[in-house]
Every structure is written in C-alpha cells, then in structure tokens.
Short mmCIF file of C-alpha atoms in Angstrom, two decimals:
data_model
loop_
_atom_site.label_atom_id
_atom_site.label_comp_id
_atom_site.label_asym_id
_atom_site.label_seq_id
_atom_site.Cartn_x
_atom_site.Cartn_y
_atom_site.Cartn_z
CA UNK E 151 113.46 65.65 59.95
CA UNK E 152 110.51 67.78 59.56
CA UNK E 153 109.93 69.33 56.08
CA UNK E 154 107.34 70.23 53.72
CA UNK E 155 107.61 69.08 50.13
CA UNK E 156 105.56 70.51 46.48
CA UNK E 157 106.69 67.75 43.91
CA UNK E 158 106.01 69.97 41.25
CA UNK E 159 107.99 72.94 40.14
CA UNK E 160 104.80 74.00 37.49
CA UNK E 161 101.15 72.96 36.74
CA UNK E 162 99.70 73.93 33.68
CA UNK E 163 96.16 73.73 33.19
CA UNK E 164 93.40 74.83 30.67
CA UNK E 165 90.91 77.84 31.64
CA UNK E 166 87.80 76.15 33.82
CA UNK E 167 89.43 72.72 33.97
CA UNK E 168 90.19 71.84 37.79
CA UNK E 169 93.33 72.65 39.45
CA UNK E 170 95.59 70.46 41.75
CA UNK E 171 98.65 71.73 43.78
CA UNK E 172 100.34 69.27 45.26
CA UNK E 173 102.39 69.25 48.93
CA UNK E 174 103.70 67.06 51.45
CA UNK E 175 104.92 67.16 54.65
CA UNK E 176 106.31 65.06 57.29
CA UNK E 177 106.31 66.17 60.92
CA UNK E 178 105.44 64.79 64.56
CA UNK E 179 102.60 65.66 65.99
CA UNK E 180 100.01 67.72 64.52
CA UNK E 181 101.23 70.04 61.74
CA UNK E 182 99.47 73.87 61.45
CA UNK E 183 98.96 73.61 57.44
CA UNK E 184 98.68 77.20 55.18
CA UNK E 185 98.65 78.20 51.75
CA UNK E 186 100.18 81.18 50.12
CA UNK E 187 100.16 82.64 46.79
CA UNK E 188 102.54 84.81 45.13
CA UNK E 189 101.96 87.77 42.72
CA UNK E 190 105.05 88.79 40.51
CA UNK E 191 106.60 91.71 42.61
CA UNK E 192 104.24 91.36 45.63
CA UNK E 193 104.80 89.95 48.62
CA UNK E 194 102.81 86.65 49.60
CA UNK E 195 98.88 86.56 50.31
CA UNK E 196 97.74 83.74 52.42
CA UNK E 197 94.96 81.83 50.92
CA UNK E 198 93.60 79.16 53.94
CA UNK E 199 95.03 77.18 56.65
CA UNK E 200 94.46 74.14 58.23
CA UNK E 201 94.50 73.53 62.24
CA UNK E 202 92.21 70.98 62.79
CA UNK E 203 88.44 70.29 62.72
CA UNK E 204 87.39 69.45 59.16
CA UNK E 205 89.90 67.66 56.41
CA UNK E 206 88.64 70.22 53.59
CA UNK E 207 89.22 73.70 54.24
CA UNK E 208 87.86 76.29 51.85
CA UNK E 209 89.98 79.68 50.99
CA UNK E 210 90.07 82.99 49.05
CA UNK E 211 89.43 83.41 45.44
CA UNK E 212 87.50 79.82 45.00
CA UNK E 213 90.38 77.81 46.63
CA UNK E 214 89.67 74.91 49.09
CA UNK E 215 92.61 72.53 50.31
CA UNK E 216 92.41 68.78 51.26
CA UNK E 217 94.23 67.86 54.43
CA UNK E 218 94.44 63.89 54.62
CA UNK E 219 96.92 62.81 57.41
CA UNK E 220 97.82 59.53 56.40
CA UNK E 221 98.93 60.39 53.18
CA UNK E 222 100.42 63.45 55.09
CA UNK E 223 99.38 66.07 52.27
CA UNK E 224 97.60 69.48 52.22
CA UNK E 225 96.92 69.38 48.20
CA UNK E 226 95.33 72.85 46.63
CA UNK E 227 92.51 72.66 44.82
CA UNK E 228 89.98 74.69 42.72
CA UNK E 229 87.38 73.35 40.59
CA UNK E 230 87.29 75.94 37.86
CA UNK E 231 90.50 77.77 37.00
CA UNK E 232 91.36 81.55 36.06
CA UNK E 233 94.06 83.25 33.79
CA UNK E 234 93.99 85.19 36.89
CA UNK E 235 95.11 82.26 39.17
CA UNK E 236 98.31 82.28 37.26
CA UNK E 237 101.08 82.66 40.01
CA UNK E 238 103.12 80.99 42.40
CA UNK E 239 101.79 78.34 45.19
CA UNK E 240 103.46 77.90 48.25
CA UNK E 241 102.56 75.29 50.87
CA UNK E 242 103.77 75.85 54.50
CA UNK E 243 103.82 74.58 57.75
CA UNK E 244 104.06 75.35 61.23
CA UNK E 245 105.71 73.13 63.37
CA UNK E 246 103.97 72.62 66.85
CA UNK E 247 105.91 74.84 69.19
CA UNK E 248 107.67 77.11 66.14
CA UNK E 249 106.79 80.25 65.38
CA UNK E 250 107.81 79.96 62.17
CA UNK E 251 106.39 79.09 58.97
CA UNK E 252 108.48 76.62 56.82
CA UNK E 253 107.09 77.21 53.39
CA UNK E 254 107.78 74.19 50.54
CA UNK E 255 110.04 75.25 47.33
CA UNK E 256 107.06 76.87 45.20
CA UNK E 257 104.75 75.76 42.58
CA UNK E 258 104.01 77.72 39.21
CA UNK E 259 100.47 77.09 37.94
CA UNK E 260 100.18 78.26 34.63
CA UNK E 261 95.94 78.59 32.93
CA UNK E 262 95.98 78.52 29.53
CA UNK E 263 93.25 80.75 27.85
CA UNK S 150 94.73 100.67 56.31
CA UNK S 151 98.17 100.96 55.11
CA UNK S 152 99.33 96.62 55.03
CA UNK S 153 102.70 96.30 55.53
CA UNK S 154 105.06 98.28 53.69
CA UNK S 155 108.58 98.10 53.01
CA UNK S 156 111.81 100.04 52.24
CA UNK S 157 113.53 100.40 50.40
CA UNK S 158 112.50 98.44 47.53
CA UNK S 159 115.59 97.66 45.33
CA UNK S 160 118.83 98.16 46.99
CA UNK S 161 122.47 97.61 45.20
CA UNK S 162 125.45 96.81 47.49
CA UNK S 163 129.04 95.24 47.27
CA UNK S 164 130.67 92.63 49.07
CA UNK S 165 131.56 92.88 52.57
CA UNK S 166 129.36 96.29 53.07
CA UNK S 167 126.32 96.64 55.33
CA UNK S 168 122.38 97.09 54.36
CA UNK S 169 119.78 98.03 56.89
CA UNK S 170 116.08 96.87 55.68
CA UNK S 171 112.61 98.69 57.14
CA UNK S 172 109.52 97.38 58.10
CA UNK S 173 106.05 98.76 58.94
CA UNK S 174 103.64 96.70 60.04
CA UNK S 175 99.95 96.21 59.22
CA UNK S 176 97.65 98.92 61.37
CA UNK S 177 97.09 96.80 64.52
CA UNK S 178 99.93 94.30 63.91
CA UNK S 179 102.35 93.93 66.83
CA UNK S 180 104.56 90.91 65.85
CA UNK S 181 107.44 91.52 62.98
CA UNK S 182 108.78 87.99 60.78
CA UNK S 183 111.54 88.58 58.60
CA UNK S 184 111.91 86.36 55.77
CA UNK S 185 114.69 85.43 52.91
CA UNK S 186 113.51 84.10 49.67
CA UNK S 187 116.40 83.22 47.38
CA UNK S 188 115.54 83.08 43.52
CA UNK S 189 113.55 80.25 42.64
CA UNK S 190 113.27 79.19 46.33
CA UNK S 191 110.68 79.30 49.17
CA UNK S 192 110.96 81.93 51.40
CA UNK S 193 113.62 80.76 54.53
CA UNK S 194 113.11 81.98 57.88
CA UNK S 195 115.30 84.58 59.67
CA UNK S 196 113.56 85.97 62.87
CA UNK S 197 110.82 86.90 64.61
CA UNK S 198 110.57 90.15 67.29
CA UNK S 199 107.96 90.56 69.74
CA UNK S 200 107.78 93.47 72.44
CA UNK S 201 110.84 94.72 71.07
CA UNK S 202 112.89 91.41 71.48
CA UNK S 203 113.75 88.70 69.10
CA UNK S 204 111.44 85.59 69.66
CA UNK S 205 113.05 83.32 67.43
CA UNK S 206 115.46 82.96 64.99
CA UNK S 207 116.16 80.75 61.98
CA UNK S 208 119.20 78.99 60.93
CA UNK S 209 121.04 82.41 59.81
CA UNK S 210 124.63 83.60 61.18
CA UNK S 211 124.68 86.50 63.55
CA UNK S 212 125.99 88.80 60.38
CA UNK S 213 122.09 89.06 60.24
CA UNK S 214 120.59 91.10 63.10
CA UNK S 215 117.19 93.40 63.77
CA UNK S 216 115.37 95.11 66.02
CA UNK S 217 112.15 96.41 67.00
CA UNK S 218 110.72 99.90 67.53
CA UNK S 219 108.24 100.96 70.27
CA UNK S 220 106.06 101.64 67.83
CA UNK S 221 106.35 98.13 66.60
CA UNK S 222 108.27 98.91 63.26
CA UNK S 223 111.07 96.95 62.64
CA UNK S 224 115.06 97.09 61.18
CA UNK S 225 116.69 94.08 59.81
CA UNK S 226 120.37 94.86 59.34
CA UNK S 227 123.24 92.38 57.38
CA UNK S 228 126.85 92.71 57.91
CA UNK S 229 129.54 91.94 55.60
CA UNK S 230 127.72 91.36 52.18
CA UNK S 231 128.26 87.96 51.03
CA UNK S 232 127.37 87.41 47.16
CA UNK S 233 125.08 84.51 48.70
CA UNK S 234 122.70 87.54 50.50
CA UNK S 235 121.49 88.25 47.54
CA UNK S 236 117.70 87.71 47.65
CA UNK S 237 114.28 88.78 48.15
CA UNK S 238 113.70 90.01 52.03
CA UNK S 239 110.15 89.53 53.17
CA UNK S 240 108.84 90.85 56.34
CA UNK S 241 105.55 89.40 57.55
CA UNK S 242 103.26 91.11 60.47
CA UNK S 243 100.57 89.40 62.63
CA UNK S 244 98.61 90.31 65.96
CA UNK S 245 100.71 88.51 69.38
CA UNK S 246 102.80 85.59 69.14
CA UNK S 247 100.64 83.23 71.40
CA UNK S 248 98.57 82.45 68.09
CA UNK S 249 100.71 80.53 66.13
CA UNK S 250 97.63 80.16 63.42
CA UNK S 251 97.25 83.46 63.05
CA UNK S 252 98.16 84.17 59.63
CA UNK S 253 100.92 86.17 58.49
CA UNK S 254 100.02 89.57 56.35
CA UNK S 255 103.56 90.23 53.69
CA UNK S 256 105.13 93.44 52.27
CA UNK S 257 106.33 93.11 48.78
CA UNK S 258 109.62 92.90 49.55
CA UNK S 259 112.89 94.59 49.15
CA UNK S 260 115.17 92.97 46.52
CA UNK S 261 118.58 93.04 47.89
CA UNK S 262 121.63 92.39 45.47
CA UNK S 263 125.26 91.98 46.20
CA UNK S 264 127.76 92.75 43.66
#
C-alpha cells in the first residue's frame, strides 16, 4: 500500500543546533515529495517539494530537504534553528496519477531558547 | 492579493444536522481541494473540483458533498452530523489540475464541532 510515514510525533532541539524531520514513504513509481508547515490557527504553508532532478532541494525560511530513494525518505533539514521554526511538520506525497496530496501524521519541532 | 480565505471560522452543530463550508480561492487560483484534519492527525483528503466538477474524491461517504462556483469559489456541504465530523476543514487552491506539482496555497481553516 502506498503511504507516507514521520516516525516522530516531536523533535526538540536547542536554538542554532541543526534540525532533522524525519519521513518515509513507500510508493511505486516515482513519488512527487512536499513539505508543509503548520502555524497554530493557520492553515498549512508549503515549504519545498521534490519532483525530480537534484536529491537536495532547498525551501523557505532556511529549509532544504534530502530526497534519497533507496532509503525511500524525504527528511527536513535546517542547519541553524529558530524559536520561530517552532510548529508543526508535515511530509506529503503525491502519488503518480493522484491529485491528491497524502500528507504523513505530523511532526512537532520544538527550539529551545 | 487576498490568499484563500475561509468561512466561517468556528461553527457549532449537533448530531444528524447539516453544515455548509465556503471557500475563496487565491486571486488567479482555479482548482478548489478540500481537506479534513482530525485532531492530532494529518490532514485526509476529501475532494477536488475543477471547471465546476468534482475531479476526485477521497475515501469519504457521499454525506460529504461540494460544489463549485463560476467564479471558481467553492461549497463543501456534510449531511447528517456524525460526532466523528468533528475536525479541522482545510480548503487548498492551485492554478489547473494538469500540474500535479503545483503546490497547494491553504486557508486557515474552519473548525467544525459536532455536539
């Protein structure tokens, strides 16, 4: 079955330590790869996407995402993290022929002053 | 430019009544998603409408139902409250539906509880 997995419900990290959010999938073919981030009481704002061409895709606000197919993961990265970055990450995926996005369960990073 | 807005954005009901949802897309935006996101869940989803017609549709039962507007706003309506409706509805614009990498612009939502 096709799905898209984040392992980790939260991430905490310290202020300008580097972040990691992880995610999974597991699809045939070649999977359309996006991130989103969430904003208590907002709706979502996409962040980057990966379709093909080269495995690390760089984003809004300082993000970048690795795509590495035979691990089959789209992690979210950032080198130096913000207070500000303090929200909810959701990975999603479009399966080739869907229109729709089928976005993982959510991932609450958490920067510690 | 107005991005997508929603309305309303809190609504109340009871079990086994019916709740119509708005949508206005982004300036420019033709295409309409509609999206559930349950507490503590990704958001699931519900349909798509395109040219006034539904595209594609999630795994949801027909109590949920929409439509599109000429001037590409959109309605999504639920029948018969279940306690389980309760939930976040997203709606999501983009530009065509040939472009399935175009990325999707969201409102902020319209909290929906059933009672």
């Amino acid at each position: 079955a096709q799905s898209v997995a984040q392992p980790e419900d939260q991430v905490n990290v310290a202020e300008g330590n580097p972040l990691t959010v992880k995610c999974t999938y597991s699809v045939s073919g070649n999977p359309y790869l996006f991130w989103y981030v969430q904003y208590p009481n907002r709706g979502l704002q996409f962040l980057l996407k990966y379709i093909t061409g080269d495995n690390l895709v760089k984003g809004s606000y300082g993000f970048e995402a690795e795509f590495n197919k035979s691990q089959t993961s789209f992690h979210l990265k950032k080198p130096s993290a913000l207070v500000s970055d303090s929200a909810l990450y959701f990975c999603a995926v479009r399966f080739t022929g869907r229109r729709a996005l089928t976005f993982g369960s959510g991932t609450r990073l958490q920067v510690q002053p | 430019d107005a991005g997508v807005t929603q309305s309303p954005t809190h609504l109340i009901k009871t079990r086994g009544q019916q709740v119509t949802l708005r949508c206005s897309p982004k300036s420019g935006h033709d295409t309409v998603s509609w999206y559930q996101q349950a507490l503590g869940q990704g958001p699931q989803f519900i349909f798509q409408y395109y040219e006034e017609e539904e595209r594609q549709r999630g795994n949801f039962p027909d109590r949920f139902s929409g439509h599109q507007f000429p001037n590409y706003s959109s309605e999504l309506n639920v029948n018969a409250l279940l306690l389980g409706d309760s939930a976040l509805y997203l709606c999501a614009s983009s530009l065509g539906d040939r472009d399935f990498n175009e990325k999707l612009f969201f409102g902020s939502g319209t909290q929906l509880s059933v009672l």
